[in-house]
Amino acid sequence: MLKDILTFISVLTAMLLLKSIVSLFPSLAACMIRSKECFNLEGSVKLSRDRDMLAWAMILPFCLVTYRFNLFGTGFMNGWNEDIRLAVIVGLFALYIIFRDAVFRLFRPQRIPKKTYMTAGNAAHTFFVILTLILLATGGVMTVTNADEQVITTAMLWISATIYIFFIFRKFEIFTSSCSLFTAFLYLCALEIIPTGTWVISAIIL
């Protein structure tokens, strides 16, 4: 029941935001290629606002894909009701978002310009939208072609890892535009690797 409700909300939201997705896609793709495009996107009030709105809209589809193809370890939930399992996944992802936001606010460095810091932080929204769209496309195409579910899950995990590596590299480049390589690495560890590492480790343990 919960899955049907969240799926309906996701589809309806996607339909309403379809125009924004199409108009934003060139900018999102460009951010995969050059860090300068991340600054350009952040510098545009309209593009950055639409990107942030899309990132929020992608949360439910991402959680549904994660649940459907078991991308997050859920062994401890074996035997649980499907609605409860989905609700737990949504709740855990919400906690992850809150944790990331808290770290982002608490570790605000004074030596890095606000524009650079915001661009680095909000780059997560850009790459999250890209990741979710690719996962949705991959899941749809591979399901239609009757691919084995384990193969789909493995493909999605590799895609997620690849997109994340691109994101880490872009974020590092953004930081190095305003500070040394060593300082940029320290900021990257505190603001990105620790929060996401906690999420990944919990997925492996669970």
CSV table of C-alpha atoms in Angstrom, one decimal:
chain,number,residue,atom,x,y,z
A,1,MET,CA,0.0,0.0,0.0
A,2,LEU,CA,2.7,2.4,1.0
A,3,LYS,CA,4.8,1.6,-2.1
A,4,ASP,CA,1.8,2.3,-4.3
A,5,ILE,CA,1.2,5.6,-2.7
A,6,LEU,CA,4.8,6.7,-2.9
A,7,THR,CA,5.0,5.5,-6.5
A,8,PHE,CA,2.0,7.5,-7.4
A,9,ILE,CA,3.4,10.6,-5.8
A,10,SER,CA,6.7,10.1,-7.5
A,11,VAL,CA,5.2,9.6,-11.0
A,12,LEU,CA,2.9,12.7,-10.5
A,13,THR,CA,5.9,14.8,-9.3
A,14,ALA,CA,8.0,13.6,-12.3
A,15,MET,CA,5.3,14.6,-14.7
A,16,LEU,CA,5.0,18.0,-13.1
A,17,LEU,CA,8.7,18.6,-13.2
A,18,LEU,CA,9.4,17.0,-16.6
A,19,LYS,CA,10.0,20.4,-18.3
A,20,SER,CA,12.5,21.3,-15.6
A,21,ILE,CA,14.3,17.9,-16.0
A,22,VAL,CA,14.6,18.4,-19.8
A,23,SER,CA,15.8,22.0,-19.4
A,24,LEU,CA,18.3,21.2,-16.7
A,25,PHE,CA,19.8,18.1,-18.2
A,26,PRO,CA,22.4,19.8,-20.3
A,27,SER,CA,23.7,21.7,-17.3
A,28,LEU,CA,23.7,18.6,-15.1
A,29,ALA,CA,25.6,16.6,-17.8
A,30,ALA,CA,28.1,19.5,-18.1
A,31,CYS,CA,28.8,19.3,-14.4
A,32,MET,CA,30.0,15.7,-15.0
A,33,ILE,CA,32.7,17.0,-17.4
A,34,ARG,CA,34.0,20.2,-15.8
A,35,SER,CA,33.9,21.7,-12.3
A,36,LYS,CA,33.5,25.2,-13.8
A,37,GLU,CA,30.0,24.1,-14.8
A,38,CYS,CA,29.1,23.5,-11.2
A,39,PHE,CA,30.0,27.2,-10.5
A,40,ASN,CA,27.9,28.3,-13.5
A,41,LEU,CA,24.9,26.3,-12.4
A,42,GLU,CA,25.2,27.6,-8.8
A,43,GLY,CA,25.6,31.1,-10.1
A,44,SER,CA,22.2,30.9,-11.9
A,45,VAL,CA,19.4,31.5,-9.5
A,46,LYS,CA,16.8,29.8,-11.7
A,47,LEU,CA,19.0,26.8,-12.5
A,48,SER,CA,20.1,26.2,-9.0
A,49,ARG,CA,16.6,26.6,-7.7
A,50,ASP,CA,15.2,24.1,-10.2
A,51,ARG,CA,18.1,21.7,-9.4
A,52,ASP,CA,17.4,21.8,-5.7
A,53,MET,CA,13.7,21.3,-6.3
A,54,LEU,CA,14.5,18.3,-8.5
A,55,ALA,CA,16.9,16.9,-5.9
A,56,TRP,CA,14.1,16.9,-3.3
A,57,ALA,CA,11.7,15.4,-5.8
A,58,MET,CA,14.2,12.6,-6.5
A,59,ILE,CA,14.3,11.4,-2.9
A,60,LEU,CA,11.2,9.2,-3.1
A,61,PRO,CA,12.1,7.6,-6.5
A,62,PHE,CA,15.6,6.9,-5.2
A,63,CYS,CA,14.2,5.2,-2.1
A,64,LEU,CA,11.8,3.2,-4.2
A,65,VAL,CA,14.6,2.0,-6.5
A,66,THR,CA,16.7,1.2,-3.5
A,67,TYR,CA,13.9,-0.8,-2.0
A,68,ARG,CA,12.8,-2.5,-5.2
A,69,PHE,CA,16.4,-3.7,-6.2
A,70,ASN,CA,17.7,-4.1,-2.6
A,71,LEU,CA,20.5,-1.6,-3.0
A,72,PHE,CA,20.7,-1.0,0.7
A,73,GLY,CA,21.4,-3.9,3.1
A,74,THR,CA,18.1,-5.0,4.7
A,75,GLY,CA,18.9,-8.4,6.1
A,76,PHE,CA,17.8,-7.3,9.6
A,77,MET,CA,14.4,-6.7,8.1
A,78,ASN,CA,13.8,-10.2,6.8
A,79,GLY,CA,10.2,-11.2,7.5
A,80,TRP,CA,9.1,-7.6,8.1
A,81,ASN,CA,6.0,-6.2,6.4
A,82,GLU,CA,6.9,-4.6,3.0
A,83,ASP,CA,5.4,-1.3,4.0
A,84,ILE,CA,7.5,-1.2,7.1
A,85,ARG,CA,10.7,-2.1,5.2
A,86,LEU,CA,10.1,0.7,2.7
A,87,ALA,CA,9.3,3.1,5.5
A,88,VAL,CA,12.6,2.2,7.3
A,89,ILE,CA,14.6,2.8,4.1
A,90,VAL,CA,12.9,6.2,3.6
A,91,GLY,CA,13.6,7.0,7.3
A,92,LEU,CA,17.2,6.0,7.2
A,93,PHE,CA,17.8,8.0,4.0
A,94,ALA,CA,16.1,11.0,5.7
A,95,LEU,CA,18.5,10.6,8.7
A,96,TYR,CA,21.4,10.5,6.3
A,97,ILE,CA,20.3,13.8,4.7
A,98,ILE,CA,19.9,15.4,8.1
A,99,PHE,CA,23.4,14.2,9.2
A,100,ARG,CA,25.0,15.5,6.0
A,101,ASP,CA,23.2,18.9,6.4
A,102,ALA,CA,24.4,19.1,10.0
A,103,VAL,CA,28.0,18.3,9.1
A,104,PHE,CA,27.8,20.9,6.2
A,105,ARG,CA,26.6,23.6,8.6
A,106,LEU,CA,28.9,22.8,11.5
A,107,PHE,CA,32.2,22.5,9.5
A,108,ARG,CA,31.8,25.8,7.6
A,109,PRO,CA,35.5,26.8,7.0
A,110,GLN,CA,36.3,30.5,7.3
A,111,ARG,CA,39.2,30.4,4.8
A,112,ILE,CA,37.0,29.2,1.9
A,113,PRO,CA,34.8,31.8,0.1
A,114,LYS,CA,31.1,31.3,0.7
A,115,LYS,CA,30.5,30.8,-3.0
A,116,THR,CA,33.0,28.0,-3.3
A,117,TYR,CA,31.7,26.3,-0.2
A,118,MET,CA,28.1,26.5,-1.3
A,119,THR,CA,29.0,25.3,-4.8
A,120,ALA,CA,30.8,22.3,-3.3
A,121,GLY,CA,28.0,21.5,-0.9
A,122,ASN,CA,25.2,21.8,-3.4
A,123,ALA,CA,27.1,19.8,-6.0
A,124,ALA,CA,25.6,16.8,-4.1
A,125,HIS,CA,22.2,17.8,-5.3
A,126,THR,CA,23.4,17.9,-8.9
A,127,PHE,CA,24.9,14.4,-8.8
A,128,PHE,CA,22.1,13.0,-6.8
A,129,VAL,CA,19.6,14.0,-9.5
A,130,ILE,CA,22.0,12.5,-12.2
A,131,LEU,CA,22.3,9.3,-10.2
A,132,THR,CA,18.6,8.8,-9.6
A,133,LEU,CA,17.7,9.5,-13.3
A,134,ILE,CA,20.3,6.9,-14.4
A,135,LEU,CA,19.2,4.3,-11.9
A,136,LEU,CA,15.6,4.8,-13.0
A,137,ALA,CA,16.5,4.4,-16.6
A,138,THR,CA,18.7,1.4,-15.9
A,139,GLY,CA,16.1,-0.3,-13.8
A,140,GLY,CA,13.4,0.3,-16.4
A,141,VAL,CA,15.4,-0.9,-19.4
A,142,MET,CA,16.9,-4.0,-17.7
A,143,THR,CA,13.5,-5.0,-16.2
A,144,VAL,CA,11.9,-4.8,-19.7
A,145,THR,CA,14.6,-6.9,-21.2
A,146,ASN,CA,14.0,-9.5,-18.4
A,147,ALA,CA,17.5,-9.2,-16.9
A,148,ASP,CA,18.1,-11.2,-13.7
A,149,GLU,CA,17.4,-9.0,-10.6
A,150,GLN,CA,20.8,-9.8,-9.1
A,151,VAL,CA,22.4,-8.5,-12.3
A,152,ILE,CA,20.3,-5.3,-12.2
A,153,THR,CA,21.3,-4.8,-8.5
A,154,THR,CA,25.0,-5.3,-9.3
A,155,ALA,CA,24.8,-2.9,-12.3
A,156,MET,CA,23.1,-0.3,-10.2
A,157,LEU,CA,25.7,-0.5,-7.4
A,158,TRP,CA,28.5,-0.1,-9.9
A,159,ILE,CA,26.7,2.9,-11.5
A,160,SER,CA,26.2,4.4,-8.0
A,161,ALA,CA,29.9,3.9,-7.2
A,162,THR,CA,31.0,5.5,-10.5
A,163,ILE,CA,28.7,8.5,-10.2
A,164,TYR,CA,30.0,9.0,-6.6
A,165,ILE,CA,33.6,8.9,-7.7
A,166,PHE,CA,32.8,11.6,-10.3
A,167,PHE,CA,31.1,13.6,-7.6
A,168,ILE,CA,34.0,13.3,-5.2
A,169,PHE,CA,36.5,14.4,-7.9
A,170,ARG,CA,34.4,17.4,-8.9
A,171,LYS,CA,33.9,18.4,-5.2
A,172,PHE,CA,37.7,18.1,-4.7
A,173,GLU,CA,38.3,20.3,-7.7
A,174,ILE,CA,35.9,22.9,-6.4
A,175,PHE,CA,37.7,23.1,-3.1
A,176,THR,CA,41.1,23.3,-4.7
A,177,SER,CA,40.0,26.4,-6.6
A,178,SER,CA,40.2,28.2,-3.2
A,179,CYS,CA,42.6,26.2,-1.1
A,180,SER,CA,45.6,23.8,-1.1
A,181,LEU,CA,45.3,20.2,-2.1
A,182,PHE,CA,45.8,19.0,1.5
A,183,THR,CA,43.3,21.4,2.9
A,184,ALA,CA,40.8,20.4,0.2
A,185,PHE,CA,41.3,16.7,1.1
A,186,LEU,CA,40.7,17.4,4.8
A,187,TYR,CA,37.4,19.3,4.0
A,188,LEU,CA,36.4,16.5,1.7
A,189,CYS,CA,36.9,13.9,4.4
A,190,ALA,CA,35.0,15.8,7.0
A,191,LEU,CA,32.1,16.9,4.7
A,192,GLU,CA,31.7,14.0,2.4
A,193,ILE,CA,33.6,10.8,3.0
A,194,ILE,CA,32.7,10.5,6.7
A,195,PRO,CA,28.9,10.9,6.3
A,196,THR,CA,28.7,8.7,3.2
A,197,GLY,CA,31.1,6.2,4.7
A,198,THR,CA,28.8,5.9,7.7
A,199,TRP,CA,25.9,5.2,5.3
A,200,VAL,CA,27.8,2.6,3.3
A,201,ILE,CA,29.2,0.8,6.4
A,202,SER,CA,25.7,0.6,7.9
A,203,ALA,CA,24.4,-0.8,4.6
A,204,ILE,CA,27.1,-3.5,4.7
A,205,ILE,CA,26.6,-4.3,8.4
A,206,LEU,CA,22.8,-4.5,8.1
